[in-house]
Short mmCIF file of C-alpha atoms in Angstrom, two decimals:
data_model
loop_
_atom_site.label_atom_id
_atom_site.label_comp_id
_atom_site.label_asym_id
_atom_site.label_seq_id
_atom_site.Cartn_x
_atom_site.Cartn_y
_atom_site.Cartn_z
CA UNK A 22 -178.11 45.51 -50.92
CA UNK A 23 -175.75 44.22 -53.20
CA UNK A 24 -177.39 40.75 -53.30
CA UNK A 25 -179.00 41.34 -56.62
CA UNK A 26 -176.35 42.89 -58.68
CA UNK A 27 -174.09 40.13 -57.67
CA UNK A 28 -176.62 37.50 -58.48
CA UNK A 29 -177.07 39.06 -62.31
CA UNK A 30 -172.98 38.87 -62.58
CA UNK A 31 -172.71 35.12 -61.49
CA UNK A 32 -175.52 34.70 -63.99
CA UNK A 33 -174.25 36.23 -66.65
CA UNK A 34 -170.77 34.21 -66.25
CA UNK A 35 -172.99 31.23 -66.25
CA UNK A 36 -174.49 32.20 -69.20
CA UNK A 37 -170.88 32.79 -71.14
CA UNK A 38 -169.86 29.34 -69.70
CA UNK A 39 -172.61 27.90 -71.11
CA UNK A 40 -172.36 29.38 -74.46
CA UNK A 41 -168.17 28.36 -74.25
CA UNK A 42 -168.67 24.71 -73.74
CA UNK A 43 -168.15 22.63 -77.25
CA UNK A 44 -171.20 21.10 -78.51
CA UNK A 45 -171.34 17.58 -77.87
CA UNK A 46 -169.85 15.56 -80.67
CA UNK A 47 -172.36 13.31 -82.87
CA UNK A 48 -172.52 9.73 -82.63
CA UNK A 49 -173.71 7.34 -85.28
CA UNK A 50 -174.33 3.67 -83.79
CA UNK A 51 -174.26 0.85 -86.86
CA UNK A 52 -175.68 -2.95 -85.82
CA UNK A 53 -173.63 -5.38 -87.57
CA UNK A 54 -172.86 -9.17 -87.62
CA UNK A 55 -169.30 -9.91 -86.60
CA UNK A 56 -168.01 -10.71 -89.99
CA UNK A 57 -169.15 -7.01 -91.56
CA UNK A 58 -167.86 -5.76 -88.04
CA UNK A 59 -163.86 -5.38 -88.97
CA UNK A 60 -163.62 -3.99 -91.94
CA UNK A 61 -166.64 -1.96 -90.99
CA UNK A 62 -164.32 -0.17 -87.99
CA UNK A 63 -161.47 0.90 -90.21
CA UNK A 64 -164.32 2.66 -92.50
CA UNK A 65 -165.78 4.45 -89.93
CA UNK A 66 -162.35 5.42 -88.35
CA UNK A 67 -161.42 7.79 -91.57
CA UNK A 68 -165.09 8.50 -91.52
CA UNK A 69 -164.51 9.87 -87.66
CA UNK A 70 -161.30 11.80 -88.78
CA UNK A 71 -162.84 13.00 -91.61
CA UNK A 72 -166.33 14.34 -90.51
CA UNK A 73 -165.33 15.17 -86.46
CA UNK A 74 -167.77 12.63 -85.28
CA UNK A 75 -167.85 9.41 -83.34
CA UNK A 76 -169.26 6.13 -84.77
CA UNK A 77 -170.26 2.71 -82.74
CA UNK A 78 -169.80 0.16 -84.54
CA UNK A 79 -172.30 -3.15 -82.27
CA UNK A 80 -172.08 -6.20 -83.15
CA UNK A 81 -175.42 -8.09 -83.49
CA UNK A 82 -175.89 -11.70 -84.04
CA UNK A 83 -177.53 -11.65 -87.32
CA UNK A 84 -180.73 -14.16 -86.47
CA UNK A 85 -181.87 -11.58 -83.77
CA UNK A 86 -180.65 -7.92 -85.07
CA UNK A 87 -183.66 -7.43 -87.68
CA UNK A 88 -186.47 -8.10 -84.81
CA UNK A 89 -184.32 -6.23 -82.07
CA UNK A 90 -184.07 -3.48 -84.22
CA UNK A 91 -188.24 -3.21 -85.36
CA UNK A 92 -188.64 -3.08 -81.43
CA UNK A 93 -185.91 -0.71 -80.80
CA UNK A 94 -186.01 1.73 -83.09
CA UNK A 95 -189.55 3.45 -82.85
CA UNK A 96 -188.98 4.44 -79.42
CA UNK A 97 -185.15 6.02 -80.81
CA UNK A 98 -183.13 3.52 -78.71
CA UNK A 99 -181.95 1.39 -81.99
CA UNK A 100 -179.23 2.45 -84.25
CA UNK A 101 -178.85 4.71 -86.99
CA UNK A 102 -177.32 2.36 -89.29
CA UNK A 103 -177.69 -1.61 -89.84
CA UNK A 104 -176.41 -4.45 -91.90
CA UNK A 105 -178.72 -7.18 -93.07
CA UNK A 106 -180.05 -9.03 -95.99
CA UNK A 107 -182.64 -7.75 -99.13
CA UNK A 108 -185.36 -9.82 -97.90
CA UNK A 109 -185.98 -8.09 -94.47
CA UNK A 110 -186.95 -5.10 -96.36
CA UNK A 111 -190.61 -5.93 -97.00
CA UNK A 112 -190.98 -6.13 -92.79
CA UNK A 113 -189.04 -3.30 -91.98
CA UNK A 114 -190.65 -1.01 -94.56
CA UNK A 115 -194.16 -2.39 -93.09
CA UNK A 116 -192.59 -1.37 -89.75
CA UNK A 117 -191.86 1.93 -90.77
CA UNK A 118 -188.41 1.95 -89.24
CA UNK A 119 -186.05 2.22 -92.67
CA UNK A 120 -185.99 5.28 -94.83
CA UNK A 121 -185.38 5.74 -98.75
CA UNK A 122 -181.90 5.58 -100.36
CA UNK A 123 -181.44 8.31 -103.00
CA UNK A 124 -178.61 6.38 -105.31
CA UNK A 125 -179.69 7.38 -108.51
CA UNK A 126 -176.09 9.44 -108.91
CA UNK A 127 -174.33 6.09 -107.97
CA UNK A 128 -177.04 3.43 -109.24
CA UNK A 129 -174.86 2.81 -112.57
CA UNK A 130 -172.02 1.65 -110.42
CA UNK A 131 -174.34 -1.57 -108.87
CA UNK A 132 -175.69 -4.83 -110.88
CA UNK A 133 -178.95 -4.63 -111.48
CA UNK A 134 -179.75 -7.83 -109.69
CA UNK A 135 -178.53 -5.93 -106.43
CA UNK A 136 -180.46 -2.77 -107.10
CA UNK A 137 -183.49 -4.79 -107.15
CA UNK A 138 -183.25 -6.57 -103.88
CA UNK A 139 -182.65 -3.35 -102.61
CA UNK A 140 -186.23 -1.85 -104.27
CA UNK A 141 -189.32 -2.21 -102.37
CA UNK A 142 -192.44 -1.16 -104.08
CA UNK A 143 -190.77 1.56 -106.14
CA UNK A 144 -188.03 2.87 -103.88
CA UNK A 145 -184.80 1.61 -102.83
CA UNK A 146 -183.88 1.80 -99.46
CA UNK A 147 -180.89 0.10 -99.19
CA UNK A 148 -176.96 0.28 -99.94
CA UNK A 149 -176.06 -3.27 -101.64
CA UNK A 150 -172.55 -4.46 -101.42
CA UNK A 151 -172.50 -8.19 -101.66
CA UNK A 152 -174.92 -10.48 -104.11
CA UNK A 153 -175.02 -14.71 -103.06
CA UNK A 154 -176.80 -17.25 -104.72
CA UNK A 155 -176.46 -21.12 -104.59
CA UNK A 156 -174.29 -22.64 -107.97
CA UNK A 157 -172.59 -25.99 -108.67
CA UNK A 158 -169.32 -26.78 -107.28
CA UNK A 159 -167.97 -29.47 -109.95
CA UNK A 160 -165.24 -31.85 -108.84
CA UNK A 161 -162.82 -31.29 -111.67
CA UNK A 162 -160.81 -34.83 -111.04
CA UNK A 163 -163.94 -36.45 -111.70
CA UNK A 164 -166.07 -34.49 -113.40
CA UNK A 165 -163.61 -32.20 -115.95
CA UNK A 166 -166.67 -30.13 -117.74
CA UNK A 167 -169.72 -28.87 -116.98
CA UNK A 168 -173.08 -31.15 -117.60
CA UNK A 169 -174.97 -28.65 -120.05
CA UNK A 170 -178.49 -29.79 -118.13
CA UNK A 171 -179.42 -31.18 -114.85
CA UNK A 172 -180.24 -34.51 -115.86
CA UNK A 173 -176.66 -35.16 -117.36
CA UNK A 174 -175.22 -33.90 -113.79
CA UNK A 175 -177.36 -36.43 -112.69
CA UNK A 176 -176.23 -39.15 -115.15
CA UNK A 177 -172.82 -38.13 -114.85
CA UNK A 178 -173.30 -38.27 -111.06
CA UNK A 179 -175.05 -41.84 -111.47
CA UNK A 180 -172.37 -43.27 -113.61
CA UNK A 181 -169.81 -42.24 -110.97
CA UNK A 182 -171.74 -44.36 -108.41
CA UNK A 183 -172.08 -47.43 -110.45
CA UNK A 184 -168.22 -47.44 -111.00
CA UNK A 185 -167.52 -47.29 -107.31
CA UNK A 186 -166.21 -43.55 -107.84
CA UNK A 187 -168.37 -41.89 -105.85
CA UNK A 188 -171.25 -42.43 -103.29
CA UNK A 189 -173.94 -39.98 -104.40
CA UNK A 190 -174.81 -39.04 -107.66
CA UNK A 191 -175.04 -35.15 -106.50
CA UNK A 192 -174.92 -33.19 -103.31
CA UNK A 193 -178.18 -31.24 -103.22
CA UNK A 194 -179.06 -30.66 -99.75
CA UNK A 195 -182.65 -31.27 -97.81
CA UNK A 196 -183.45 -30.38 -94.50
CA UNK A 197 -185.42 -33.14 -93.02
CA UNK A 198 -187.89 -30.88 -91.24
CA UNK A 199 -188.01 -27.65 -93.63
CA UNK A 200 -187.15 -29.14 -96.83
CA UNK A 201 -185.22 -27.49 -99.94
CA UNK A 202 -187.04 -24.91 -101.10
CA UNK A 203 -183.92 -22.17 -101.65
CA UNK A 204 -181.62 -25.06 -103.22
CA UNK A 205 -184.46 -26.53 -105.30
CA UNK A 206 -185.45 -23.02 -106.52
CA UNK A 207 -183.75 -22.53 -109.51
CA UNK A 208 -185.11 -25.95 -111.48
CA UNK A 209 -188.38 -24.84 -110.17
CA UNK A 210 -187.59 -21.43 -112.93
CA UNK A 211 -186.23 -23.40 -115.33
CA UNK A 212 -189.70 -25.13 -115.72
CA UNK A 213 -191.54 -21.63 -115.34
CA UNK A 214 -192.97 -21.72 -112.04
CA UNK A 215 -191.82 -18.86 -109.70
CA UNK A 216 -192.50 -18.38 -106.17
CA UNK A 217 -194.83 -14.96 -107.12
CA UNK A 218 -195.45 -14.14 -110.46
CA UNK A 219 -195.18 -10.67 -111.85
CA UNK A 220 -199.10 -10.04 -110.83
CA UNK A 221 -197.91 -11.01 -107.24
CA UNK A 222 -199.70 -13.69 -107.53
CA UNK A 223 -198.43 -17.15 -105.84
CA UNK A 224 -197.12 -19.62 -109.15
CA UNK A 225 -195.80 -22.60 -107.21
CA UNK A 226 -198.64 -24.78 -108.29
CA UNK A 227 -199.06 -23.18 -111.83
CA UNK A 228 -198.34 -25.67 -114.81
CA UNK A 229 -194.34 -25.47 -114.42
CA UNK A 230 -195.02 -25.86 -111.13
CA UNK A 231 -196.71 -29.04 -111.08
CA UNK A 232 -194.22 -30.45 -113.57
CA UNK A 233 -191.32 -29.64 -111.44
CA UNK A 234 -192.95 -31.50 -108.32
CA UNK A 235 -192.99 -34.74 -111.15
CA UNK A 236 -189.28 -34.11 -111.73
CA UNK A 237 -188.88 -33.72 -107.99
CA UNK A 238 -190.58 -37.13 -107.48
CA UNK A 239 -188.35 -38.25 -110.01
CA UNK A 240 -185.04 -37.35 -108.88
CA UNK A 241 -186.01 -38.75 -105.39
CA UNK A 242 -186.70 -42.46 -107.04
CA UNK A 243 -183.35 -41.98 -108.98
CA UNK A 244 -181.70 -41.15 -105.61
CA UNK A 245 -180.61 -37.65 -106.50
CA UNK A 246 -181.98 -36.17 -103.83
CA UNK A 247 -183.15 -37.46 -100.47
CA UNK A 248 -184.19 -35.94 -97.22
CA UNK A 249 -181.65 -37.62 -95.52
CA UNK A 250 -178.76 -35.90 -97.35
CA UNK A 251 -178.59 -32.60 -94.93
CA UNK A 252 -176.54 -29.69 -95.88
CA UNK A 253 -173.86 -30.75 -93.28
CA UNK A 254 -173.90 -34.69 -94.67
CA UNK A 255 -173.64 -33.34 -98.34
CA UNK A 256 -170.57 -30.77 -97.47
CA UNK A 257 -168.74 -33.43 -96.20
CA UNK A 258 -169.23 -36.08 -98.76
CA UNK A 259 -167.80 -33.73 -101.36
CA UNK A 260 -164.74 -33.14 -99.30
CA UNK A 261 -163.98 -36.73 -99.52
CA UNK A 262 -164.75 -36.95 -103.14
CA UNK A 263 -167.58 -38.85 -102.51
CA UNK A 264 -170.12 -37.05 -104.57
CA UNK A 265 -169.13 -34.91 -107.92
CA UNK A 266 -171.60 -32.32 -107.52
CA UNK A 267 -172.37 -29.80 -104.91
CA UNK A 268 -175.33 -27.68 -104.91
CA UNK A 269 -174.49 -24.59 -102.58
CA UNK A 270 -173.35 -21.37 -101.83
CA UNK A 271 -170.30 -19.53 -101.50
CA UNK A 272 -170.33 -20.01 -97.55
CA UNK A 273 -168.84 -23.63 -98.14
CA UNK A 274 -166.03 -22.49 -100.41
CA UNK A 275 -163.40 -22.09 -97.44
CA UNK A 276 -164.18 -25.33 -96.26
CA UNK A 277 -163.70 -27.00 -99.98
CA UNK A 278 -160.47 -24.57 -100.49
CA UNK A 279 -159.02 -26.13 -97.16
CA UNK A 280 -159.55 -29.86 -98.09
CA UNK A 281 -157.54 -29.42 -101.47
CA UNK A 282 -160.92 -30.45 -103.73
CA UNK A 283 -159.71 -29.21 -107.26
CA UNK A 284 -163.33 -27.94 -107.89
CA UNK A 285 -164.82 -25.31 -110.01
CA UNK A 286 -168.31 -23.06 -109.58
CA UNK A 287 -171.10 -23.81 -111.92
CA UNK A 288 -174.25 -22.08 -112.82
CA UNK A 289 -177.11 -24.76 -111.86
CA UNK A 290 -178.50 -26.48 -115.26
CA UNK A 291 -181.85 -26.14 -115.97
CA UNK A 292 -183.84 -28.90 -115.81
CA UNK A 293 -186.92 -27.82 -117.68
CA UNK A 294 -186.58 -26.30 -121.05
CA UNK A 295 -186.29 -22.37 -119.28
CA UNK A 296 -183.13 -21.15 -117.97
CA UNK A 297 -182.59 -21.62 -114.42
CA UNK A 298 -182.95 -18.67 -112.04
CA UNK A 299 -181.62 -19.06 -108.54
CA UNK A 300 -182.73 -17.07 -105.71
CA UNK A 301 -180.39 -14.33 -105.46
CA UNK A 302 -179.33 -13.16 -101.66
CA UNK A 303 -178.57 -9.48 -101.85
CA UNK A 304 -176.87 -7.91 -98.43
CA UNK A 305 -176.36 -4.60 -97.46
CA UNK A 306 -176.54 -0.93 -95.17
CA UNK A 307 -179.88 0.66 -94.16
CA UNK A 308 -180.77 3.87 -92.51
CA UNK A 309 -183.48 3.95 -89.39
CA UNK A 310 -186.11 6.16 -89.86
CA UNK A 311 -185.66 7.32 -86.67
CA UNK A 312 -182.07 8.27 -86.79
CA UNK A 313 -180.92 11.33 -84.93
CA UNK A 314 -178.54 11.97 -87.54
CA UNK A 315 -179.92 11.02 -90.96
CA UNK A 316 -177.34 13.39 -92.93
CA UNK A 317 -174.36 12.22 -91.33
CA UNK A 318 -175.86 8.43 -91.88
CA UNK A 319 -176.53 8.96 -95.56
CA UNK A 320 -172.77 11.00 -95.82
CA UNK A 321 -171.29 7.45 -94.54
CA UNK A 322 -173.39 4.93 -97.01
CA UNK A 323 -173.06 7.41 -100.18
CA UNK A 324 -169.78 8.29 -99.71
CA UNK A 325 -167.73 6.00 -97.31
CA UNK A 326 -169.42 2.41 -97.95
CA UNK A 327 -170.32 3.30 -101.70
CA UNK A 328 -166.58 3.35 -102.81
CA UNK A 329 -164.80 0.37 -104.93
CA UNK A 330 -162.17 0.68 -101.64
CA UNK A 331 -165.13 -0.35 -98.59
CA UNK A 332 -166.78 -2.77 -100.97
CA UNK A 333 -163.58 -4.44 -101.82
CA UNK A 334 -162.95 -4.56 -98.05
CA UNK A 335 -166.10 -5.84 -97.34
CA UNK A 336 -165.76 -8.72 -100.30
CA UNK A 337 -162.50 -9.62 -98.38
CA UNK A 338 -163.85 -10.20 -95.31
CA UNK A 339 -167.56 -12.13 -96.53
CA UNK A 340 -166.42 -13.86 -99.65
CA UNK A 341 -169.30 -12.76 -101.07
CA UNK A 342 -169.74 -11.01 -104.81
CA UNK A 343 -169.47 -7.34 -104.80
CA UNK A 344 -172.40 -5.52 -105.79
CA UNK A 345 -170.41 -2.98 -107.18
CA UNK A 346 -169.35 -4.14 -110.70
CA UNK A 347 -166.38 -2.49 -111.27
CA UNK A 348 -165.02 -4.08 -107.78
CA UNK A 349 -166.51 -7.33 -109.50
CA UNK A 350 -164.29 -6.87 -112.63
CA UNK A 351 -161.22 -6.37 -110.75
CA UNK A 352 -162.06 -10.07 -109.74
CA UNK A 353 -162.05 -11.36 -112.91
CA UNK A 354 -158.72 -14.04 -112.32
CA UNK A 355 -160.77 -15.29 -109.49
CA UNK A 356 -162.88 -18.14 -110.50
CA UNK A 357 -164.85 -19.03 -107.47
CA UNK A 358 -166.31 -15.31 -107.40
CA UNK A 359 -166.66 -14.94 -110.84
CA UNK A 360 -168.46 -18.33 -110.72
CA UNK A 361 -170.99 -17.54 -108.32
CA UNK A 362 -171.54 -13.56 -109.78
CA UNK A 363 -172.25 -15.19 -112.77
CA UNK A 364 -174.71 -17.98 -111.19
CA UNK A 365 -176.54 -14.68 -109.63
CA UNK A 366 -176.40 -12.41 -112.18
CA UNK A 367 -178.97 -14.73 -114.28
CA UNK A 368 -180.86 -15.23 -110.50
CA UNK A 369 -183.71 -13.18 -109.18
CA UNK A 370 -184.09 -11.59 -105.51
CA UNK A 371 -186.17 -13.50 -103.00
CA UNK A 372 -189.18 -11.62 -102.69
CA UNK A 373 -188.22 -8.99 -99.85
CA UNK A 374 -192.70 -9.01 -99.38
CA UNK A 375 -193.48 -9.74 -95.98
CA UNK A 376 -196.32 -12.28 -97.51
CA UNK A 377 -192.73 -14.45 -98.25
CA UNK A 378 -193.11 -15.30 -94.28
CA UNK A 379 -196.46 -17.12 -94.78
CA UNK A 380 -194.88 -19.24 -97.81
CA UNK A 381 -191.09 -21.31 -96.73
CA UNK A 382 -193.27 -23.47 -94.43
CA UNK A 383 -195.63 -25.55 -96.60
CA UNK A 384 -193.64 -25.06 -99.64
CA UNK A 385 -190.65 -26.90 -97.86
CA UNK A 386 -192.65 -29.71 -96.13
CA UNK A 387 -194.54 -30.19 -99.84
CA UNK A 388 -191.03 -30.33 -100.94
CA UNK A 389 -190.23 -33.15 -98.48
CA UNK A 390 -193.65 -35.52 -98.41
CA UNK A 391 -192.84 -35.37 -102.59
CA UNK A 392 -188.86 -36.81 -101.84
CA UNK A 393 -190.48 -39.17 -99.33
CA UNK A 394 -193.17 -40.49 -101.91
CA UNK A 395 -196.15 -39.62 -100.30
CA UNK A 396 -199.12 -39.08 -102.22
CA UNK A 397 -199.60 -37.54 -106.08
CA UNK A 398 -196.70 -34.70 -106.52
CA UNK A 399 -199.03 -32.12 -108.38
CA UNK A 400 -201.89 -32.24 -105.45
CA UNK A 401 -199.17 -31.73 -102.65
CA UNK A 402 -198.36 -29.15 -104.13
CA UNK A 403 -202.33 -27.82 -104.61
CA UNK A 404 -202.47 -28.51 -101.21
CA UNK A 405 -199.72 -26.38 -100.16
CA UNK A 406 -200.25 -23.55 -102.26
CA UNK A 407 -203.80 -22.98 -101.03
CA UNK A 408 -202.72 -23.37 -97.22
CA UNK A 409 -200.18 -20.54 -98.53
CA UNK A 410 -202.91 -18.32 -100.34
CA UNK A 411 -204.83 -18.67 -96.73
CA UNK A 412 -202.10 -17.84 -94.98
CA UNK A 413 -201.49 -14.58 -96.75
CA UNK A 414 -205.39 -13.85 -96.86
CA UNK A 415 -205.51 -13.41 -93.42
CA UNK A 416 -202.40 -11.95 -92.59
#
C-alpha cells in the first residue's frame, strides 16, 4: 500500500507550509480620549513604519476609560497602552493592572512637578506630557496689574462693582451640589492646611485649616464667592467683562481668546501668609500590566511619545503645558502657557491615593454649608474631616 508513504509526504508539505507562513504582525491597542486621539495616530503611523507593527489607536470617553479598563484588562481584553490623568494611579496600581516606567535616562528632560504625579509610592509608572492647574485670568482693560494678594483681587474686584464696572468682584466658581474644593485649594496652602500632610495624614481641619474656613466665611459675606456663581455662570460673566477676575484653568482659554477679552494668566495670590499651591493636574501614557507586548509598548512611550516633537504635538492639540521643559521653553513668547506652567510649577499633584475617593465629598459640601452661612466654619469643617477619617478607616 502506498497509503502511508503518501500520507507522510502531504504531511511533510504541511509542515513546510506551516513553517513558510509570516508570523502574524503585532498589534499594540492605545485607549485614548478624542482630543489625544489625532496627534496620537500620526505618532503611531512612523511608529508602524518604523518597528513593522500595527497600532490601534480607540478612542475612549475619558469619564468611563479608567473603570473600563480595571475590568478589562485582568482578563487581557483591555489595551496595552492608555491615556489618563496622575490621579487614577493610586486605583490602578491597587488594581494591579499598570506596570513601572523606567525613565530615569529621560527623567531630567520632565518638571519635577510632572514626575511626581507620575510617582506612586516610590515608582513611577507613568509617561507625563501635559501639567494643568487652575490660575487667574486678569482682565487687563480693567484690571492692568496683578493684585500681589487675594484680598486686593478682591478689593480691586469690589471697587469695580461699586463703580458700575463690573458685576462681581471675582469669578471663582462653586458647584452648588459638590462645592469648590479644586478652585479653593490653593488659599487653603497658602494658610498651611493641605489636603494630606507629609505623614499622610488628613490636614484639612489642622490650624490653617480652620482659619481658611473663617476666610471662606468671609469672602462669602463680602460676596466673593457664592454657590450660585457655577463654573458655566462665572465663564460667561468674564466674557462680557462683567467680572475682572477669573479663577480657572486653561480649558476656558479658547473660549476667552474667541470673545476678544484682552486678559492675562495669573498665579492665584495667597491669601494667608504661605504661598499658594494649586492642585496640579498631571496627564499622561501608561502601560497595562497585562500587555501582550510590553517591549514594543515601552519602545513607543520611551522613544516615540518621549520626544520634544510628540509632546509638542500633543501641547497643540490639548492646550495644556508640556511636561517636557525644553518643549516648555520653546513656549516662552506665549503668555497664556507660560502663565499657567508657572501657576503649576509652584502647585502640588492631587494625591493620586485611592483614600482621595473617600475625601471630594464632605470636603466640598463643608465647603458649601460655610458659603451658605450655616453653622461655625471651624466645626464644619471638624465635622467633615472626621466623616473623611471614617471613611478611609473602613475602606
Amino acid at each position: 500500500m502506498r497509503t502511508l508513504p503518501i500520507l507522510a509526504a502531504l504531511l511533510a508539505l504541511a509542515g513546510c507550509a506551516a513553517e513558510q507562513q509570516p508570523a502574524a504582525t503585532p498589534t499594540l491597542t492605545v485607549w485614548a480620549d478624542d482630543d489625544r486621539a489625532a496627534p496620537l495616530a500620526r505618532i503611531a503611523a512612523r511608529f508602524e513604519q518604523d518597528r513593522g507593527v500595527k497600532v490601534k489607536i480607540v478612542q475612549k470617553a475619558m469619564g468611563s476609560l479608567r473603570d473600563d479598563f480595571v475590568s478589562q484588562a485582568p482578563s487581557g481584553q483591555g489595551p496595552d497602552v492608555i491615556v489618563g490623568p496622575h490621579d487614577w494611579l493610586g486605583k490602578l496600581v491597587q488594581n494591579g493592572v499598570v506596570t513601572p516606567l523606567d525613565l530615569s535616562a529621560r527623567s531630567a528632560l520632565f518638571s519635577k512637578v510632572a514626575l511626581d504625579g507620575m510617582t506612586y509610592q516610590g515608582q513611577t509608572y507613568g509617561l507625563p506630557y501635559a501639567i494643568e492647574s487652575v490660575a487667574v485670568l486678569r482682565n487687563n482693560k480693567l484690571v492692568p496689574v496683578a493684585p500681589r494678594t487675594f484680598d486686593e483681587l478682591v478689593a480691586k474686584g469690589q471697587e469695580l462693582v461699586a463703580a458700575g464696572k463690573a458685576v462681581f468682584p471675582v469669578g471663582l466658581p462653586v458647584d452648588p451640589k459638590a462645592g469648590s474644593p479644586f478652585h479653593l485649594y490653593a488659599l487653603q496652602t497658602s494658610f498651611g492646611s493641605r489636603v494630606f500632610g507629609d505623614g499622610g495624614d488628613l490636614e484639612i481641619d489642622n490650624a490653617g485649616g480652620l482659619r481658611f474656613s473663617a476666610y471662606l466665611r468671609k469672602l462669602a459675606q463680602r460676596k466673593a464667592v457664592s454657590t450660585s456663581l457655577t463654573g458655566d455662570i462665572a465663564t460667561r460673566a468674564f466674557l462680557k467683562g462683567e467680572t475682572p477676575f477669573l479663577v480657572t484653568g486653561p480649558w476656558d482659554v479658547p473660549a476667552v481668546a474667541k470673545a476678544g477679552v484682552p486678559f492675562s494668566v495669573d498665579a492665584v495670590p495667597p491669601a494667608g501668609d504661605r504661598p499658594a499651591r494649586p492642585f496640579v493636574g498631571v496627564q499622561g501614557f501608561y502601560i497595562s500590566a497585562k500587555s501582550a507586548n510590553p517591549i514594543l509598548a515601552n519602545d513607543l512611550l520611551l522613544n516615540y511619545l518621549a520626544t520634544p516633537e510628540a509632546q509638542r504635538a500633543l501641547h497643540t492639540a490639548g492646550g495644556r503645558p508640556p511636561a517636557m521643559t525644553s518643549v516648555g521653553e520653546e513656549l516662552a513668547g506665549d503668555l497664556v502657557t507660560t502663565g499657567f506652567a508657572r501657576a503649576a510649577a509652584e502647585g502640588e499633584p492631587t494625591p493620586n491615593v485611592p483614600q482621595m475617593d473617600a475625601v471630594w465629598a464632605d470636603w466640598g459640601l463643608s465647603q458649601l454649608a460655610i458659603i451658605a452661612g450655616q453653622d461655625d466654619p471651624g466645626e464644619l469643617t471638624r465635622k467633615a474631616a472626621d466623616k473623611i477619617r471614617a471613611k478611609i478607616g473602613s475602606s
